[in-house]
Short mmCIF file of N, CA and C in Angstrom, two decimals:
data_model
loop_
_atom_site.label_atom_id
_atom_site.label_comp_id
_atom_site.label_asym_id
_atom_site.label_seq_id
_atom_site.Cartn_x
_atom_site.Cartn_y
_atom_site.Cartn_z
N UNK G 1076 93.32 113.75 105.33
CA UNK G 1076 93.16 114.47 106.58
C UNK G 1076 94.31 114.12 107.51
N UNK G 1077 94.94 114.64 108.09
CA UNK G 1077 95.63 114.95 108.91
C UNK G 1077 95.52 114.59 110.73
N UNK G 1078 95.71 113.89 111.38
CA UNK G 1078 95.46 113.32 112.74
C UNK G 1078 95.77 114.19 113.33
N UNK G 1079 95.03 114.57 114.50
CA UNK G 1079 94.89 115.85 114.94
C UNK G 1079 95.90 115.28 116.73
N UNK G 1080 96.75 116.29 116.71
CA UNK G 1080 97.30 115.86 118.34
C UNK G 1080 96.58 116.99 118.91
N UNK G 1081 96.62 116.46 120.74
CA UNK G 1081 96.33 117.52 122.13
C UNK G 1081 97.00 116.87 122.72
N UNK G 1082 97.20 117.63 123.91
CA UNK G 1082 97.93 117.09 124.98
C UNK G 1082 97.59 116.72 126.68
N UNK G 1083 96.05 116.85 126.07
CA UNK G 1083 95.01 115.83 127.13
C UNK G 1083 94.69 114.47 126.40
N UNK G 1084 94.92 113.80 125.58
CA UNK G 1084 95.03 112.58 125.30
C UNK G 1084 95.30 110.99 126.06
N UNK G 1085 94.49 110.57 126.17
CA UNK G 1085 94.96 109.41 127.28
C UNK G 1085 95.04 108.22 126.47
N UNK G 1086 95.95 107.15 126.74
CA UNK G 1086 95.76 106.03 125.69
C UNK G 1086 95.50 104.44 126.88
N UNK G 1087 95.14 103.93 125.95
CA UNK G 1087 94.92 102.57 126.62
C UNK G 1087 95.28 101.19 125.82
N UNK G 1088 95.84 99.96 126.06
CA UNK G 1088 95.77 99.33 125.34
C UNK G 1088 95.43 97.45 126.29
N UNK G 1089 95.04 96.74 125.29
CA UNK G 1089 94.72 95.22 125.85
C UNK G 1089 94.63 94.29 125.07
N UNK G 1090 94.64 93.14 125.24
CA UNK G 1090 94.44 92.10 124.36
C UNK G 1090 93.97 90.96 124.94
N UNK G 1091 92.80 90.31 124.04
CA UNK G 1091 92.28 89.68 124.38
C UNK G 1091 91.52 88.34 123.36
N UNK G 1092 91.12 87.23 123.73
CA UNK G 1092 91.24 86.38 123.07
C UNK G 1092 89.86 85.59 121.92
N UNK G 1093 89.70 85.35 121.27
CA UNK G 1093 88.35 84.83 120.94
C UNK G 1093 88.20 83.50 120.03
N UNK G 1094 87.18 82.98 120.26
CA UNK G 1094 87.83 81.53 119.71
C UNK G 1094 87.44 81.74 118.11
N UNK G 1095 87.34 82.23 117.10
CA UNK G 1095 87.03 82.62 115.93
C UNK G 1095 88.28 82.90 115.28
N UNK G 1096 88.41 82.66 114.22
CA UNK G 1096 89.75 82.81 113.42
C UNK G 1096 90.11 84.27 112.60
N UNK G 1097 91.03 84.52 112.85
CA UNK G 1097 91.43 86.04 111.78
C UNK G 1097 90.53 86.72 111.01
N UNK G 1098 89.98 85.74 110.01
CA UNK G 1098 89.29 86.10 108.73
C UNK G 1098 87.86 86.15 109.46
N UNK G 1099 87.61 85.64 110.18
CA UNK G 1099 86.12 86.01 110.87
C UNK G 1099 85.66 86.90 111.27
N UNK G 1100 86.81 87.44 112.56
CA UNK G 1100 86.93 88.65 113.39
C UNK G 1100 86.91 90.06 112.30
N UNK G 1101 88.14 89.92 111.31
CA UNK G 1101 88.03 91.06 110.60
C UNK G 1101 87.14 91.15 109.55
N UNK G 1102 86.34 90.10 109.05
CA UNK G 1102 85.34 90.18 107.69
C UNK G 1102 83.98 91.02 109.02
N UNK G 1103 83.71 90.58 109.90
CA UNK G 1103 82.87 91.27 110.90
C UNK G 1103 82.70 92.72 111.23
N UNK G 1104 84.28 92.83 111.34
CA UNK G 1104 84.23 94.35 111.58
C UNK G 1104 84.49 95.18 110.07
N UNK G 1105 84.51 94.88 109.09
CA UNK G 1105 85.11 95.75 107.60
C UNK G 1105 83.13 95.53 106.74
N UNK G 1106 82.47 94.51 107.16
CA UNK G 1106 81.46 94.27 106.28
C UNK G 1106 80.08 94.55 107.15
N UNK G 1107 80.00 93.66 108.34
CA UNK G 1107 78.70 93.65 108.76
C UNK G 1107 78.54 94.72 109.72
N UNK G 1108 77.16 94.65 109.99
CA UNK G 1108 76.25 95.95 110.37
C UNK G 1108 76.44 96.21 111.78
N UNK G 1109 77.48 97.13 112.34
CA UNK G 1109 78.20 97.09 113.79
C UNK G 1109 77.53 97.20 114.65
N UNK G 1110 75.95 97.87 114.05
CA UNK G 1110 75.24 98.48 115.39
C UNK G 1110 74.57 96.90 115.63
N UNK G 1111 74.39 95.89 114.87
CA UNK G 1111 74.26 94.38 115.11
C UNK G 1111 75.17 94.16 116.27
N UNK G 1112 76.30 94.06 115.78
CA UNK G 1112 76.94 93.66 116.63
C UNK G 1112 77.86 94.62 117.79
N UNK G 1113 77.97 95.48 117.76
CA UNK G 1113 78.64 96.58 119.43
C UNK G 1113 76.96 96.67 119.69
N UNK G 1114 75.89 96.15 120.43
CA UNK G 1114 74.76 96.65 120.20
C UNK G 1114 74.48 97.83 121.37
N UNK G 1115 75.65 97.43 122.88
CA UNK G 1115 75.72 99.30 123.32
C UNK G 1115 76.36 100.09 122.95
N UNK G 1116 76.89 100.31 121.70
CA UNK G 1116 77.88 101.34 121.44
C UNK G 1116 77.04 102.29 120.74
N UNK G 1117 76.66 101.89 119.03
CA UNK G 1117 76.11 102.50 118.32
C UNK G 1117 74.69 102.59 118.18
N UNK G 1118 74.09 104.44 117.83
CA UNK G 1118 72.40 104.16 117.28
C UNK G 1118 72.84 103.83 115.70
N UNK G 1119 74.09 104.63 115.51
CA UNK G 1119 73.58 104.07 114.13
C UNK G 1119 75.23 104.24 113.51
N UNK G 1120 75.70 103.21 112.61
CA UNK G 1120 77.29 103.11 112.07
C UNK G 1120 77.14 103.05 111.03
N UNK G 1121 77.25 103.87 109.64
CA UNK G 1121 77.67 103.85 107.99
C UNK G 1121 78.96 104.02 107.86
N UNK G 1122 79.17 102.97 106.56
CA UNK G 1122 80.55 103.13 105.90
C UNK G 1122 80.53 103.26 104.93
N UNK G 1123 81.21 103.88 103.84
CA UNK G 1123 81.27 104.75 102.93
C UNK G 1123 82.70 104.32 102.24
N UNK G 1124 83.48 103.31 101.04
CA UNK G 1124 84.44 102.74 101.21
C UNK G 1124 85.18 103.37 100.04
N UNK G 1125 86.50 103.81 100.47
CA UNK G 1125 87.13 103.93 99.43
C UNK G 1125 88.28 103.66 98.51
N UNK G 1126 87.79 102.44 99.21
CA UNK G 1126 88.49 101.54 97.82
C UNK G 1126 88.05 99.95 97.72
N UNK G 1127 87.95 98.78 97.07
CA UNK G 1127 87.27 97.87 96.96
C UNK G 1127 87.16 96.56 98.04
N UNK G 1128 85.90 96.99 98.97
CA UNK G 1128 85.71 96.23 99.57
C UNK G 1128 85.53 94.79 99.34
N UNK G 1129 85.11 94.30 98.03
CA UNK G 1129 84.89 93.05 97.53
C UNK G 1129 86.57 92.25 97.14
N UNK G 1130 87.25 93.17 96.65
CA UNK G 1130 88.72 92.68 96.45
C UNK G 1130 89.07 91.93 98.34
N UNK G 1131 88.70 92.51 99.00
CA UNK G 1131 89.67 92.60 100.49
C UNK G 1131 89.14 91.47 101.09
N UNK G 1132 87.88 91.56 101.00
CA UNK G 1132 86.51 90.24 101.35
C UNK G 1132 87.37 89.08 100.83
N UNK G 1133 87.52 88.94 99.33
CA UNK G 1133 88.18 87.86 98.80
C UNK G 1133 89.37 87.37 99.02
N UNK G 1134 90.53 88.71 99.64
CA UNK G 1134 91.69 88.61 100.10
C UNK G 1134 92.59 88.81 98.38
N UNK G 1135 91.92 88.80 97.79
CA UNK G 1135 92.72 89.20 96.18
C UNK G 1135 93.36 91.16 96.45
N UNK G 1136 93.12 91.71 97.40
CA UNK G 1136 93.95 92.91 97.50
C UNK G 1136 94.34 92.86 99.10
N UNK G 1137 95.33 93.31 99.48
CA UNK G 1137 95.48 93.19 101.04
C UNK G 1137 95.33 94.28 101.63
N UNK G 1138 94.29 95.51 101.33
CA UNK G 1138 93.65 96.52 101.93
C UNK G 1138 92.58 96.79 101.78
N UNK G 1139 91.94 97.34 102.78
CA UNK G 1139 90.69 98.62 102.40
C UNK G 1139 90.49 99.58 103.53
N UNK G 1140 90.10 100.79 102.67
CA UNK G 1140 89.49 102.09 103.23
C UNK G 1140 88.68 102.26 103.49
N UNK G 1141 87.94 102.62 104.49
CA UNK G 1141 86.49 103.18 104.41
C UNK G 1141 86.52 104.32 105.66
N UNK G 1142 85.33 105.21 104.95
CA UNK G 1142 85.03 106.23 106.32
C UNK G 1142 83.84 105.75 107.01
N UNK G 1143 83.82 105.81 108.48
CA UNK G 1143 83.02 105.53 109.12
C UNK G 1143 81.95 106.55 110.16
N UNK G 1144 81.07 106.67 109.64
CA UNK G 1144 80.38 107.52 110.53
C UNK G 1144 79.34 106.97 111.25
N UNK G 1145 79.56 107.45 112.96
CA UNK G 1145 79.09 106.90 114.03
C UNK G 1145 78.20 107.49 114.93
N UNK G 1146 76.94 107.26 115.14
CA UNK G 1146 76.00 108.34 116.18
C UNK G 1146 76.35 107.37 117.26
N UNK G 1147 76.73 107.69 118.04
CA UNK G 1147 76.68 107.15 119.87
C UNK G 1147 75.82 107.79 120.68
N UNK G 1148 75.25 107.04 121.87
CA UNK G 1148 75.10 107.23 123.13
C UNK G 1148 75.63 107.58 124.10
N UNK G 1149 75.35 108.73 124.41
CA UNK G 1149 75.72 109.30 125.67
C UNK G 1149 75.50 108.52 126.85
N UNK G 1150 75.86 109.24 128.10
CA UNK G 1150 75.04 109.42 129.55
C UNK G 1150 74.12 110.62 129.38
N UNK G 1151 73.42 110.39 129.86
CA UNK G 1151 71.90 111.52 130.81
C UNK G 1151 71.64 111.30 128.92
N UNK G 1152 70.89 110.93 128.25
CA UNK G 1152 70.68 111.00 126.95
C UNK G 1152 70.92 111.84 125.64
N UNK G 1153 72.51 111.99 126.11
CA UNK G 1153 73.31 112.76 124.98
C UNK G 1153 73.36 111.62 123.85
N UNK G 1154 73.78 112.24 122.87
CA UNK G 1154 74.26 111.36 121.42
C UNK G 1154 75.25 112.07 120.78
N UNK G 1155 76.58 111.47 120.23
CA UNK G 1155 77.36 111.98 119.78
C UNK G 1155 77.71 111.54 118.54
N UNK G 1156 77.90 112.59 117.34
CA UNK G 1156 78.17 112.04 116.14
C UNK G 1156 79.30 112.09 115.21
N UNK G 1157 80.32 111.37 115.25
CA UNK G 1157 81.85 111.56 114.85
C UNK G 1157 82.01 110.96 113.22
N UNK G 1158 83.24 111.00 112.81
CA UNK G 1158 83.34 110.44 111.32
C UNK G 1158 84.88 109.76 111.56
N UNK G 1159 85.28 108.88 110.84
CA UNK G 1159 86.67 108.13 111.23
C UNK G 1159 86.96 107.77 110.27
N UNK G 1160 88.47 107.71 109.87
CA UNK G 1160 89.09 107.13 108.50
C UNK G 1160 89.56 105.68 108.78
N UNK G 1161 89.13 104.78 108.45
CA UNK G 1161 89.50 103.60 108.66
C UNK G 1161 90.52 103.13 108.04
N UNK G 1162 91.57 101.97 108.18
CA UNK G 1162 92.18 101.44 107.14
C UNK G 1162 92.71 99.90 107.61
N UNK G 1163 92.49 98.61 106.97
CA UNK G 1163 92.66 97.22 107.27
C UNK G 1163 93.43 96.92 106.38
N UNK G 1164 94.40 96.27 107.08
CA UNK G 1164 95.29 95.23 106.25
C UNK G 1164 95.95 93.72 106.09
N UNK G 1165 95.57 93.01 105.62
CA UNK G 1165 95.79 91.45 106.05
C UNK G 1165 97.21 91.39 105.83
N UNK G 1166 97.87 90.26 106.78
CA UNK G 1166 99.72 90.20 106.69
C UNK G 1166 99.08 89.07 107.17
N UNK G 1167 100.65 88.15 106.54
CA UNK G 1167 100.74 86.59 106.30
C UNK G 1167 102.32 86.84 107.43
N UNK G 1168 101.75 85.80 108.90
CA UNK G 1168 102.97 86.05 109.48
C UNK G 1168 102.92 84.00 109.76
N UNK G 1169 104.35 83.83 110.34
CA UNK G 1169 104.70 82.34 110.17
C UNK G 1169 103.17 81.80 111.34
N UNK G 1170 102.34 82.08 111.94
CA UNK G 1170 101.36 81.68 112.94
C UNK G 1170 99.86 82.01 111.99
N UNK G 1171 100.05 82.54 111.18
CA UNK G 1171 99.26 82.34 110.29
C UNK G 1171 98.67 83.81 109.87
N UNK G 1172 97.40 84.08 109.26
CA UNK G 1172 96.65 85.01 108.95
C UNK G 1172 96.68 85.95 110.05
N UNK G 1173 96.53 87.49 109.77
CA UNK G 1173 96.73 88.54 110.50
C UNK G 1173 96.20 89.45 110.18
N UNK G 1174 96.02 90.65 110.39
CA UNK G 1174 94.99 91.57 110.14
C UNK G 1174 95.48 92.84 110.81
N UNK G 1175 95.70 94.16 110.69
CA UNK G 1175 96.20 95.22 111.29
C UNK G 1175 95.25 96.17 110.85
N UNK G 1176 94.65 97.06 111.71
CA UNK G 1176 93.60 97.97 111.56
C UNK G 1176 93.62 99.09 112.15
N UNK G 1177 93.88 100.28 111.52
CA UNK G 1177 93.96 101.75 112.06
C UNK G 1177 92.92 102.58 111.93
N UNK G 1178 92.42 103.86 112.92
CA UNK G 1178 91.41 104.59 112.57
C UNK G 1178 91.80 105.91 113.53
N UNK G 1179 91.00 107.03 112.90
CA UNK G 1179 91.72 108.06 113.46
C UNK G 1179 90.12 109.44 113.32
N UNK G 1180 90.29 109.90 113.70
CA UNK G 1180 88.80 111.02 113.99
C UNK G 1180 89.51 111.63 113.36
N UNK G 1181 88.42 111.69 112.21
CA UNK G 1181 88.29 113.07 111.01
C UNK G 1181 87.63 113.96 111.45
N UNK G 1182 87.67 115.41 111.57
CA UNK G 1182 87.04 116.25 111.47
C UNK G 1182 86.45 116.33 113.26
N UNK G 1183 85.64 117.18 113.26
CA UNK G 1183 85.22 117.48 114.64
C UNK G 1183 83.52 116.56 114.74
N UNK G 1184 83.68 115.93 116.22
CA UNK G 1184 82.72 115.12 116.71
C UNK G 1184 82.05 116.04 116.81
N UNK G 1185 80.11 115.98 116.69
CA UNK G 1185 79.24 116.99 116.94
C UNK G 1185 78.19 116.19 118.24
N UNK G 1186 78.56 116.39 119.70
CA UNK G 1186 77.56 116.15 120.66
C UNK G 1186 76.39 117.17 120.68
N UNK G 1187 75.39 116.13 121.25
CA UNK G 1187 73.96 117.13 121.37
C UNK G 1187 74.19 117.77 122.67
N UNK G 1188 75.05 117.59 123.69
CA UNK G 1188 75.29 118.53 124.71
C UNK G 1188 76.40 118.84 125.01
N UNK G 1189 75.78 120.21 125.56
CA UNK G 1189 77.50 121.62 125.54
C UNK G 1189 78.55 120.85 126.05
N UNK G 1190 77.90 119.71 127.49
CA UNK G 1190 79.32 119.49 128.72
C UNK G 1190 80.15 118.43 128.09
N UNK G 1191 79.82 118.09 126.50
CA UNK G 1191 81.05 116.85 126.30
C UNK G 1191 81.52 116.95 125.20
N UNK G 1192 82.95 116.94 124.70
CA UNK G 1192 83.20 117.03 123.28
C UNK G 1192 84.42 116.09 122.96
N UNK G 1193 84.53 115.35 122.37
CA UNK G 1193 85.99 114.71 121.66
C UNK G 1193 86.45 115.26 120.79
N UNK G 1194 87.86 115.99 120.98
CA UNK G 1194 88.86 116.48 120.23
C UNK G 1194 89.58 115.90 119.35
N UNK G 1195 89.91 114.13 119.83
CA UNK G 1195 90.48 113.59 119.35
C UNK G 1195 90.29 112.00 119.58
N UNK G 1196 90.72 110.87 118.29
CA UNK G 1196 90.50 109.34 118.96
C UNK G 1196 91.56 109.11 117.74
N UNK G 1197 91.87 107.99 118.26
CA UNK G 1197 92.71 107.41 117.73
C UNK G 1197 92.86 105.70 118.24
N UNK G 1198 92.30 104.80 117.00
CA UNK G 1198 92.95 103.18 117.41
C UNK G 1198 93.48 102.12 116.27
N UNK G 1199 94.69 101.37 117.00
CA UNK G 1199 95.31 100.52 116.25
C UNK G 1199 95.07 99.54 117.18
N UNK G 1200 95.07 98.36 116.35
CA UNK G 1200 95.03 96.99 116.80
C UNK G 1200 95.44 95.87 115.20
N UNK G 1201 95.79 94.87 116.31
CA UNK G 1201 96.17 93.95 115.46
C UNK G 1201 95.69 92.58 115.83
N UNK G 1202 95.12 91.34 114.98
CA UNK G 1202 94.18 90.61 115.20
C UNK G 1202 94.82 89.54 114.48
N UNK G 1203 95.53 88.11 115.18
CA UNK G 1203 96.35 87.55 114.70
C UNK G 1203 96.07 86.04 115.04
N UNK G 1204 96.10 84.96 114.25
CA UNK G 1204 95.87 83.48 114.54
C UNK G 1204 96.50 83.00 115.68
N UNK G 1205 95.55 82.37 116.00
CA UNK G 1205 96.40 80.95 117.11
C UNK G 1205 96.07 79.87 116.76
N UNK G 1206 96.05 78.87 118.00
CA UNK G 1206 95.94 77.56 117.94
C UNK G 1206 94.39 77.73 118.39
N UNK G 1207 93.75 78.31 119.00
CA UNK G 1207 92.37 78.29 119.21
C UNK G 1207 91.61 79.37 118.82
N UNK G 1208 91.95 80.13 117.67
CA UNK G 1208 90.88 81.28 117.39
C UNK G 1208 91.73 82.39 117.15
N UNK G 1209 91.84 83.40 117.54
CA UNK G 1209 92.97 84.35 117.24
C UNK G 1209 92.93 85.34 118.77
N UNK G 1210 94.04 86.16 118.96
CA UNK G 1210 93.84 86.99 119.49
C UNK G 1210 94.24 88.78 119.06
N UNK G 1211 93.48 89.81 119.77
CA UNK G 1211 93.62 90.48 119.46
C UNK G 1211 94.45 91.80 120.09
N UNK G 1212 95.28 92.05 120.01
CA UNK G 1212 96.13 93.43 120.60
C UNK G 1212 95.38 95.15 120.13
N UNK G 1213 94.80 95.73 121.48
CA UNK G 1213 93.67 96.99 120.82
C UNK G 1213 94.48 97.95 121.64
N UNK G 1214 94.65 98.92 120.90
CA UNK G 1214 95.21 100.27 121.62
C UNK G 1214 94.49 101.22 121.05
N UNK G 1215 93.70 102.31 122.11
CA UNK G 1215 92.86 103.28 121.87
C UNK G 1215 93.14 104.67 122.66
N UNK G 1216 93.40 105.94 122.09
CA UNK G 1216 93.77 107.01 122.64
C UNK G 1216 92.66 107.83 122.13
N UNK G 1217 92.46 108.66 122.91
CA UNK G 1217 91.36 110.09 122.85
C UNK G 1217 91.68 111.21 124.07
N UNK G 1218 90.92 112.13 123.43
CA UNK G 1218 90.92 113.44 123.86
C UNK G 1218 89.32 113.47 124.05
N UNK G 1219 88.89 113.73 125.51
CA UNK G 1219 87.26 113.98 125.59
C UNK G 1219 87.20 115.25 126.96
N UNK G 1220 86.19 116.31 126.40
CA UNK G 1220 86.19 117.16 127.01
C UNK G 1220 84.84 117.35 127.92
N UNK G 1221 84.79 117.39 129.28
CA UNK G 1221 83.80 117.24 129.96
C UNK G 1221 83.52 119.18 130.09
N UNK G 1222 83.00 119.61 129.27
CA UNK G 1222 83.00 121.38 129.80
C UNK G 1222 84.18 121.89 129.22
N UNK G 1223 84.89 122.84 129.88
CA UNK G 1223 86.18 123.47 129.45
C UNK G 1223 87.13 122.04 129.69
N UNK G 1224 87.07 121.07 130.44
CA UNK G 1224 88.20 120.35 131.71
C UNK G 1224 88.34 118.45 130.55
N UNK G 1225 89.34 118.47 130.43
CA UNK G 1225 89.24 116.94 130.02
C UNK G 1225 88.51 116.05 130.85
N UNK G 1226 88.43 114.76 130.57
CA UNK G 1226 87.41 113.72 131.30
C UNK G 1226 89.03 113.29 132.11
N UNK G 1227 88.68 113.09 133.76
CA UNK G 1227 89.60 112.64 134.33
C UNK G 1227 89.98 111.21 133.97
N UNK G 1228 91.70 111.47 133.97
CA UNK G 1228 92.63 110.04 133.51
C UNK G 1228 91.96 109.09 133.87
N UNK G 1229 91.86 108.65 134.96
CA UNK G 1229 91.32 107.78 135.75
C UNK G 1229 90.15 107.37 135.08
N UNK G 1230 89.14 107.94 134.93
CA UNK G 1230 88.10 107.79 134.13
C UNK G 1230 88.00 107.69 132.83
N UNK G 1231 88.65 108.26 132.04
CA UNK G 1231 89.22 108.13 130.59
C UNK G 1231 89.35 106.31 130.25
N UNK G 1232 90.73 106.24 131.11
CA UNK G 1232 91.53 104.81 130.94
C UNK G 1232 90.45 103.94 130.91
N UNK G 1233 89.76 104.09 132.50
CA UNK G 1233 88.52 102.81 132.53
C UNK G 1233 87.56 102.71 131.28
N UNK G 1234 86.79 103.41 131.27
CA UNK G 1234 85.87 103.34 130.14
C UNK G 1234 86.83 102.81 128.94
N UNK G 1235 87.73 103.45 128.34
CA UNK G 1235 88.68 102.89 127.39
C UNK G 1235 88.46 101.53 127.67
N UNK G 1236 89.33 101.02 128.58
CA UNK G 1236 89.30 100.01 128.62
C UNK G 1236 88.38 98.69 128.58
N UNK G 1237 86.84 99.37 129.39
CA UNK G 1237 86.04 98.40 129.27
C UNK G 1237 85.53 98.35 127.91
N UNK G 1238 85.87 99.45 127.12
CA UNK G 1238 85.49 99.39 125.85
C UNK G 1238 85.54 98.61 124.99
N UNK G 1239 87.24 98.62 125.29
CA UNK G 1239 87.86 96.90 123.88
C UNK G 1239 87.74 96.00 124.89
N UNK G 1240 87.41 95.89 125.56
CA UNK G 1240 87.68 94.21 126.46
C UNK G 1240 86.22 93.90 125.98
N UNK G 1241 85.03 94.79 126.36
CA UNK G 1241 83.75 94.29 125.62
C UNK G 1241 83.62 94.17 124.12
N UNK G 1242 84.56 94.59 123.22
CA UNK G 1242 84.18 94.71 121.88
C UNK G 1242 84.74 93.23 121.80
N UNK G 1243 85.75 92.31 122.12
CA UNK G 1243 85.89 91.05 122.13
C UNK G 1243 84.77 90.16 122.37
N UNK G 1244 84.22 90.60 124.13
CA UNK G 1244 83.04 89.92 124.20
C UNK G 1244 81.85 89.49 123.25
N UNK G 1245 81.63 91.11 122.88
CA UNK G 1245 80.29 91.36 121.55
C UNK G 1245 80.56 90.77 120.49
N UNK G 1246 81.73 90.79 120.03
CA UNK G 1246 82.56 89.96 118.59
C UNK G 1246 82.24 88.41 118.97
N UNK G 1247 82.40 87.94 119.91
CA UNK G 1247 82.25 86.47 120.09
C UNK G 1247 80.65 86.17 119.63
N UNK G 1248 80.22 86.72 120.64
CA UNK G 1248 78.61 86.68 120.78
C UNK G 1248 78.04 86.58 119.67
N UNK G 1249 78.39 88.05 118.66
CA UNK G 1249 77.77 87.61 117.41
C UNK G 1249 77.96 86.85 116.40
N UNK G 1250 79.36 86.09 116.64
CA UNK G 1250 79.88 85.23 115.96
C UNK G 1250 79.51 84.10 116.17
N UNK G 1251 79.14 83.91 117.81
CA UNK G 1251 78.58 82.96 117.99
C UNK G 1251 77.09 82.55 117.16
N UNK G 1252 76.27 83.12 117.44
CA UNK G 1252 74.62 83.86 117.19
C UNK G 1252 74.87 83.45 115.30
N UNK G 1253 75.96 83.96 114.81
CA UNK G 1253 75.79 83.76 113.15
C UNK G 1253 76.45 82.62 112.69
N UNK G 1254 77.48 82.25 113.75
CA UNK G 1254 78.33 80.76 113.41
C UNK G 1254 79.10 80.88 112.40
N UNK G 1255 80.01 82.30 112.74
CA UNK G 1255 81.10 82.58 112.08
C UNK G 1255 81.12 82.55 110.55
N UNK G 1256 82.31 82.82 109.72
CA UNK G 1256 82.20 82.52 108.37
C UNK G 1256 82.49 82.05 107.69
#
C-alpha cells in the first residue's frame, strides 16, 4: 500500500525519556496487549503479523511486520476504526541497542460520526539506550477532518503532542506494574 499525502497534514515531534531499556520498550509495543497498556487510547488493538514475530522477540532477525487494527475513542462518544502497516527494526549503534519503528494508515479510517474523519497518519520514532533506560525520539503527522474543514493546527499539534508525551508515561507505568523484561 502506498502512503497516502494531503496537504492539511500537521506533524509533531518529541522525545522523551524512560527508565526501561530498548529491548523492553520495544518487546511492549511489537508483542503485548496495547489496549493494557495505552489504556485511554484503545477499545480494542489486533495485530495480524507478517512476518516472524518470534525471530524479532529473540533478536535472531532484525525486523518485523505487522498490521495493526485499532478501534478508538472519540469525544461526545464517537469511535473510530483505522488499520496501520507497521514495521520495527533493531540497529546496534556505539550507545548500545536501538530500535526504529514506522507506521503509516492503510486504507480509509471508518468513524461512527459524519463530523470526523482521518485521511491520513503517519509515525516514526526511534527508541535508543542510555545510561539510565533509553530514550525515545516520536514524530507523528495526520490529516483529521472535523466536517468538510481540517481539525485546527493549533489543535491538531496539541493533542499530537500530548499523545506521545503520554504514550512514554503509559509505557513506564506498565512496565513498571509488570517489572519490565
Amino acid at each position: 500500500t502506498t502512503p497516502r499525502a494531503t496537504d492539511e497534514q500537521y506533524g509533531v515531534a518529541l522525545m522523551y525519556s524512560m527508565p526501561y531499556g530498548t529491548r523492553d520498550v520495544t518487546l511492549v509495543n511489537t508483542i503485548e496487549d496495547l489496549e493494557m497498556v495505552y489504556l485511554d487510547d484503545y477499545i480494542s488493538y489486533d495485530r495480524e503479523y507478517h512476518s516472524d514475530q518470534h525471530c524479532f522477540v529473540e533478536r535472531s532477525c532484525s525486523t518485523v511486520r505487522f498490521r495493526s487494527t485499532i478501534q478508538s475513542s472519540l469525544p461526545f462518544g464517537a469511535e473510530m476504526t483505522s488499520s496501520y502497516i507497521n514495521e520495527i527494526r533493531w540497529l546496534e549503534l556505539d550507545s548500545g541497542l536501538a530500535a526504529v519503528q514506522r507506521s503509516w494508515l492503510d486504507g480509509d479510517a471508518v468513524s461512527s460520526a459524519e463530523w470526523v474523519n482521518m485521511e491520513a497518519q503517519y509515525y516514526l520514532g526511534i527508541t535508543y539506550q542510555t545510561e539510565t533506560g533509553s530514550d525515545t525520539v516520536a514524530a507523528s503527522w495526520a490529516a483529521i477532518m472535523v466536517g468538510d474543514l481540517p481539525l485546527p493546527e493549533d489543535t491538531a499539534k496539541n493533542q499530537a503532542l500530548d499523545a506521545l508525551r503520554k504514550n512514554g508515561e503509559d509505557l513506564t507505568r506498565f512496565l513498571d506494574e509488570n517489572g519490565g523484561y
